[in-house]
Short mmCIF file of N, CA and C in Angstrom, two decimals:
data_model
loop_
_atom_site.label_atom_id
_atom_site.label_comp_id
_atom_site.label_asym_id
_atom_site.label_seq_id
_atom_site.Cartn_x
_atom_site.Cartn_y
_atom_site.Cartn_z
N UNK A 17 5.38 -9.55 6.42
CA UNK A 17 4.76 -10.37 5.42
C UNK A 17 5.84 -11.15 4.67
N UNK A 18 5.63 -12.43 4.56
CA UNK A 18 6.63 -13.23 3.87
C UNK A 18 6.06 -13.95 2.66
N UNK A 19 4.78 -13.85 2.42
CA UNK A 19 4.17 -14.54 1.28
C UNK A 19 3.87 -13.54 0.16
N UNK A 20 3.88 -14.05 -1.06
CA UNK A 20 3.47 -13.23 -2.19
C UNK A 20 1.94 -13.14 -2.21
N UNK A 21 1.43 -12.02 -2.65
CA UNK A 21 -0.02 -11.84 -2.76
C UNK A 21 -0.59 -12.82 -3.78
N UNK A 22 -1.74 -13.34 -3.48
CA UNK A 22 -2.44 -14.27 -4.38
C UNK A 22 -3.41 -13.46 -5.23
N UNK A 23 -2.89 -12.92 -6.32
CA UNK A 23 -3.69 -12.05 -7.18
C UNK A 23 -4.43 -12.85 -8.25
N UNK A 24 -5.53 -12.29 -8.75
CA UNK A 24 -6.30 -12.97 -9.81
C UNK A 24 -5.63 -12.78 -11.17
N UNK A 25 -6.24 -13.34 -12.17
CA UNK A 25 -5.79 -13.13 -13.54
C UNK A 25 -5.96 -11.64 -13.87
N UNK A 26 -4.96 -11.02 -14.50
CA UNK A 26 -5.07 -9.60 -14.87
C UNK A 26 -6.22 -9.38 -15.86
N UNK A 27 -6.71 -8.16 -15.94
CA UNK A 27 -6.13 -6.93 -15.39
C UNK A 27 -6.60 -6.65 -13.97
N UNK A 28 -5.75 -5.99 -13.23
CA UNK A 28 -6.05 -5.43 -11.93
C UNK A 28 -5.05 -4.29 -11.73
N UNK A 29 -5.07 -3.67 -10.57
CA UNK A 29 -4.23 -2.49 -10.35
C UNK A 29 -3.32 -2.70 -9.15
N UNK A 30 -2.20 -1.99 -9.17
CA UNK A 30 -1.32 -2.01 -8.01
C UNK A 30 -0.97 -0.58 -7.61
N UNK A 31 -0.81 -0.40 -6.31
CA UNK A 31 -0.35 0.86 -5.75
C UNK A 31 1.03 0.56 -5.16
N UNK A 32 2.05 1.25 -5.68
CA UNK A 32 3.42 1.06 -5.23
C UNK A 32 3.79 2.26 -4.37
N UNK A 33 4.06 1.99 -3.10
CA UNK A 33 4.43 3.03 -2.14
C UNK A 33 5.87 2.80 -1.72
N UNK A 34 6.75 3.73 -2.07
CA UNK A 34 8.15 3.63 -1.66
C UNK A 34 8.43 4.75 -0.67
N UNK A 35 9.28 4.45 0.31
CA UNK A 35 9.50 5.45 1.36
C UNK A 35 10.87 5.29 2.02
N UNK A 36 11.31 6.39 2.58
CA UNK A 36 12.49 6.42 3.44
C UNK A 36 12.00 7.00 4.77
N UNK A 37 12.29 6.28 5.85
CA UNK A 37 11.82 6.70 7.16
C UNK A 37 12.63 7.88 7.69
N UNK A 38 11.97 8.69 8.49
CA UNK A 38 12.65 9.75 9.24
C UNK A 38 13.28 9.12 10.48
N UNK A 39 13.81 9.93 11.34
CA UNK A 39 14.39 9.44 12.59
C UNK A 39 13.33 9.19 13.66
N UNK A 40 12.12 9.70 13.47
CA UNK A 40 11.04 9.57 14.44
C UNK A 40 10.03 8.54 13.95
N UNK A 41 10.19 7.30 14.41
CA UNK A 41 9.31 6.23 13.94
C UNK A 41 8.38 5.70 15.04
N UNK A 42 8.26 6.44 16.13
CA UNK A 42 7.39 6.00 17.22
C UNK A 42 5.96 5.85 16.70
N UNK A 43 5.38 4.67 16.90
CA UNK A 43 4.02 4.39 16.48
C UNK A 43 3.90 3.90 15.04
N UNK A 44 5.01 3.91 14.29
CA UNK A 44 4.97 3.55 12.87
C UNK A 44 4.56 2.09 12.64
N UNK A 45 5.18 1.17 13.34
CA UNK A 45 4.89 -0.26 13.13
C UNK A 45 3.45 -0.59 13.47
N UNK A 46 2.95 -0.05 14.57
CA UNK A 46 1.57 -0.32 14.96
C UNK A 46 0.60 0.24 13.92
N UNK A 47 0.88 1.43 13.42
CA UNK A 47 0.00 2.02 12.41
C UNK A 47 0.05 1.21 11.12
N UNK A 48 1.24 0.75 10.75
CA UNK A 48 1.36 -0.08 9.55
C UNK A 48 0.53 -1.35 9.65
N UNK A 49 0.60 -2.00 10.79
CA UNK A 49 -0.19 -3.22 11.01
C UNK A 49 -1.68 -2.91 10.94
N UNK A 50 -2.09 -1.79 11.50
CA UNK A 50 -3.50 -1.40 11.46
C UNK A 50 -3.96 -1.12 10.04
N UNK A 51 -3.11 -0.48 9.23
CA UNK A 51 -3.48 -0.18 7.85
C UNK A 51 -3.65 -1.46 7.05
N UNK A 52 -2.79 -2.45 7.26
CA UNK A 52 -2.94 -3.74 6.57
C UNK A 52 -4.26 -4.38 6.97
N UNK A 53 -4.56 -4.36 8.27
CA UNK A 53 -5.81 -4.93 8.77
C UNK A 53 -7.02 -4.26 8.12
N UNK A 54 -7.00 -2.94 8.07
CA UNK A 54 -8.11 -2.20 7.46
C UNK A 54 -8.21 -2.47 5.96
N UNK A 55 -7.08 -2.42 5.27
CA UNK A 55 -7.08 -2.62 3.81
C UNK A 55 -7.66 -3.98 3.45
N UNK A 56 -7.32 -4.99 4.23
CA UNK A 56 -7.80 -6.34 3.95
C UNK A 56 -9.32 -6.45 4.00
N UNK A 57 -9.96 -5.50 4.67
CA UNK A 57 -11.42 -5.50 4.77
C UNK A 57 -12.09 -4.56 3.78
N UNK A 58 -11.31 -3.92 2.92
CA UNK A 58 -11.86 -2.98 1.95
C UNK A 58 -12.35 -3.72 0.70
N UNK A 59 -13.52 -3.34 0.18
CA UNK A 59 -13.97 -3.93 -1.09
C UNK A 59 -12.92 -3.67 -2.18
N UNK A 60 -12.62 -4.70 -2.94
CA UNK A 60 -11.69 -4.58 -4.05
C UNK A 60 -10.25 -4.84 -3.70
N UNK A 61 -9.92 -5.04 -2.42
CA UNK A 61 -8.54 -5.33 -2.02
C UNK A 61 -8.19 -6.76 -2.43
N UNK A 62 -7.02 -6.93 -3.04
CA UNK A 62 -6.60 -8.25 -3.52
C UNK A 62 -5.41 -8.82 -2.76
N UNK A 63 -4.58 -7.97 -2.18
CA UNK A 63 -3.41 -8.47 -1.47
C UNK A 63 -2.36 -7.39 -1.30
N UNK A 64 -1.28 -7.75 -0.59
CA UNK A 64 -0.23 -6.79 -0.30
C UNK A 64 1.11 -7.51 -0.15
N UNK A 65 2.16 -6.84 -0.57
CA UNK A 65 3.54 -7.32 -0.39
C UNK A 65 4.36 -6.13 0.11
N UNK A 66 5.26 -6.40 1.05
CA UNK A 66 6.00 -5.30 1.63
C UNK A 66 7.39 -5.73 2.06
N UNK A 67 8.35 -4.82 1.95
CA UNK A 67 9.72 -5.06 2.41
C UNK A 67 10.28 -3.73 2.90
N UNK A 68 11.09 -3.78 3.94
CA UNK A 68 11.69 -2.55 4.45
C UNK A 68 13.12 -2.81 4.88
N UNK A 69 13.98 -2.05 4.30
CA UNK A 69 15.37 -1.92 4.75
C UNK A 69 15.59 -0.43 4.84
N UNK A 70 16.61 0.09 4.18
CA UNK A 70 16.79 1.54 4.11
C UNK A 70 15.65 2.17 3.31
N UNK A 71 15.27 1.49 2.22
CA UNK A 71 14.15 1.90 1.39
C UNK A 71 13.00 0.93 1.63
N UNK A 72 11.82 1.45 1.93
CA UNK A 72 10.66 0.60 2.11
C UNK A 72 9.83 0.58 0.84
N UNK A 73 9.33 -0.60 0.51
CA UNK A 73 8.47 -0.75 -0.67
C UNK A 73 7.26 -1.59 -0.26
N UNK A 74 6.08 -1.02 -0.47
CA UNK A 74 4.84 -1.74 -0.22
C UNK A 74 4.02 -1.67 -1.50
N UNK A 75 3.57 -2.83 -1.96
CA UNK A 75 2.73 -2.91 -3.14
C UNK A 75 1.40 -3.52 -2.72
N UNK A 76 0.33 -2.77 -2.91
CA UNK A 76 -1.00 -3.31 -2.66
C UNK A 76 -1.70 -3.50 -4.00
N UNK A 77 -2.56 -4.51 -4.05
CA UNK A 77 -3.24 -4.88 -5.29
C UNK A 77 -4.74 -4.70 -5.12
N UNK A 78 -5.36 -4.16 -6.18
CA UNK A 78 -6.77 -3.77 -6.11
C UNK A 78 -7.48 -4.15 -7.41
N UNK A 79 -8.77 -4.44 -7.30
CA UNK A 79 -9.58 -4.80 -8.47
C UNK A 79 -9.79 -3.63 -9.42
N UNK A 80 -10.03 -2.44 -8.85
CA UNK A 80 -10.41 -1.29 -9.68
C UNK A 80 -9.77 -0.01 -9.16
N UNK A 81 -9.77 1.01 -10.00
CA UNK A 81 -9.32 2.33 -9.58
C UNK A 81 -10.27 2.92 -8.54
N UNK A 82 -11.56 2.61 -8.65
CA UNK A 82 -12.53 3.08 -7.65
C UNK A 82 -12.23 2.50 -6.27
N UNK A 83 -11.79 1.25 -6.22
CA UNK A 83 -11.43 0.64 -4.93
C UNK A 83 -10.22 1.35 -4.33
N UNK A 84 -9.26 1.72 -5.16
CA UNK A 84 -8.08 2.46 -4.69
C UNK A 84 -8.51 3.82 -4.16
N UNK A 85 -9.39 4.49 -4.89
CA UNK A 85 -9.87 5.81 -4.47
C UNK A 85 -10.61 5.73 -3.13
N UNK A 86 -11.43 4.70 -2.96
CA UNK A 86 -12.16 4.53 -1.70
C UNK A 86 -11.19 4.30 -0.55
N UNK A 87 -10.14 3.52 -0.78
CA UNK A 87 -9.14 3.28 0.26
C UNK A 87 -8.41 4.59 0.61
N UNK A 88 -8.08 5.37 -0.38
CA UNK A 88 -7.40 6.64 -0.13
C UNK A 88 -8.26 7.55 0.74
N UNK A 89 -9.57 7.47 0.58
CA UNK A 89 -10.49 8.35 1.30
C UNK A 89 -10.94 7.80 2.65
N UNK A 90 -10.52 6.58 3.00
CA UNK A 90 -10.89 5.99 4.29
C UNK A 90 -10.34 6.88 5.41
N UNK A 91 -11.17 7.22 6.37
CA UNK A 91 -10.81 8.20 7.41
C UNK A 91 -9.55 7.80 8.19
N UNK A 92 -9.47 6.56 8.61
CA UNK A 92 -8.30 6.12 9.38
C UNK A 92 -7.04 6.11 8.51
N UNK A 93 -7.20 5.76 7.25
CA UNK A 93 -6.07 5.78 6.33
C UNK A 93 -5.61 7.22 6.11
N UNK A 94 -6.54 8.16 6.02
CA UNK A 94 -6.15 9.56 5.87
C UNK A 94 -5.38 10.05 7.08
N UNK A 95 -5.75 9.63 8.28
CA UNK A 95 -5.01 9.99 9.48
C UNK A 95 -3.59 9.43 9.43
N UNK A 96 -3.45 8.20 8.95
CA UNK A 96 -2.12 7.60 8.80
C UNK A 96 -1.29 8.36 7.76
N UNK A 97 -1.93 8.78 6.68
CA UNK A 97 -1.22 9.55 5.66
C UNK A 97 -0.68 10.86 6.25
N UNK A 98 -1.49 11.51 7.06
CA UNK A 98 -1.07 12.76 7.69
C UNK A 98 0.12 12.52 8.62
N UNK A 99 0.06 11.46 9.41
CA UNK A 99 1.19 11.13 10.29
C UNK A 99 2.44 10.79 9.47
N UNK A 100 2.27 10.09 8.39
CA UNK A 100 3.41 9.74 7.54
C UNK A 100 4.09 10.97 6.99
N UNK A 101 3.30 11.88 6.43
CA UNK A 101 3.86 13.11 5.86
C UNK A 101 4.54 13.97 6.92
N UNK A 102 3.93 14.06 8.10
CA UNK A 102 4.41 14.97 9.11
C UNK A 102 5.46 14.40 10.05
N UNK A 103 5.53 13.07 10.15
CA UNK A 103 6.40 12.48 11.18
C UNK A 103 7.30 11.36 10.68
N UNK A 104 6.73 10.35 10.03
CA UNK A 104 7.45 9.10 9.81
C UNK A 104 8.33 9.07 8.57
N UNK A 105 8.01 9.79 7.53
CA UNK A 105 8.74 9.68 6.27
C UNK A 105 9.55 10.94 5.98
N UNK A 106 10.82 10.73 5.62
CA UNK A 106 11.61 11.86 5.13
C UNK A 106 11.37 12.05 3.63
N UNK A 107 11.07 10.94 2.93
CA UNK A 107 10.73 10.98 1.50
C UNK A 107 9.77 9.82 1.21
N UNK A 108 8.87 10.04 0.25
CA UNK A 108 8.02 8.94 -0.20
C UNK A 108 7.50 9.23 -1.59
N UNK A 109 7.08 8.18 -2.27
CA UNK A 109 6.47 8.29 -3.60
C UNK A 109 5.34 7.27 -3.68
N UNK A 110 4.32 7.60 -4.42
CA UNK A 110 3.19 6.72 -4.63
C UNK A 110 2.94 6.62 -6.13
N UNK A 111 2.83 5.41 -6.61
CA UNK A 111 2.58 5.18 -8.03
C UNK A 111 1.44 4.17 -8.17
N UNK A 112 0.58 4.41 -9.14
CA UNK A 112 -0.53 3.50 -9.41
C UNK A 112 -0.37 2.99 -10.84
N UNK A 113 -0.50 1.67 -11.00
CA UNK A 113 -0.30 1.08 -12.32
C UNK A 113 -1.35 -0.01 -12.57
N UNK A 114 -1.65 -0.19 -13.83
CA UNK A 114 -2.53 -1.28 -14.24
C UNK A 114 -1.66 -2.49 -14.57
N UNK A 115 -1.98 -3.61 -13.96
CA UNK A 115 -1.26 -4.86 -14.23
C UNK A 115 -1.96 -5.54 -15.40
N UNK A 116 -1.24 -5.68 -16.50
CA UNK A 116 -1.81 -6.32 -17.68
C UNK A 116 -1.35 -7.76 -17.84
N UNK A 117 -0.19 -8.06 -17.28
CA UNK A 117 0.34 -9.43 -17.31
C UNK A 117 1.03 -9.69 -15.99
N UNK A 118 0.99 -10.94 -15.56
CA UNK A 118 1.82 -11.35 -14.43
C UNK A 118 2.33 -12.76 -14.68
N UNK A 119 3.44 -13.04 -14.10
CA UNK A 119 4.08 -14.35 -14.23
C UNK A 119 4.43 -14.83 -12.84
N UNK A 120 3.67 -15.74 -12.33
CA UNK A 120 3.87 -16.25 -10.98
C UNK A 120 4.46 -17.66 -11.08
N UNK A 121 5.56 -17.83 -10.40
CA UNK A 121 6.25 -19.13 -10.45
C UNK A 121 6.27 -19.74 -9.06
#
């Protein structure tokens, strides 16, 4: 992804996922692409921004906390979470925040 997410006027929410990959990344890229495809079809999804070097950072934007909860409970997303915990990530953190202001230039 090379474009910034086109988010609405605040307030809205963001999910910040930071991660460090393990040595076993087989299937990781394909699953990541699938998760973006699925998320884009979820009610309340607003956009996503992602970068990966040694540390990966993905920020997804959502209209409501309920939309985030529904995405977390999506069956295919839960399978990806299980694979991430067990195979792809040596460390990760997830943070959810309310966006009250944004400055887009």
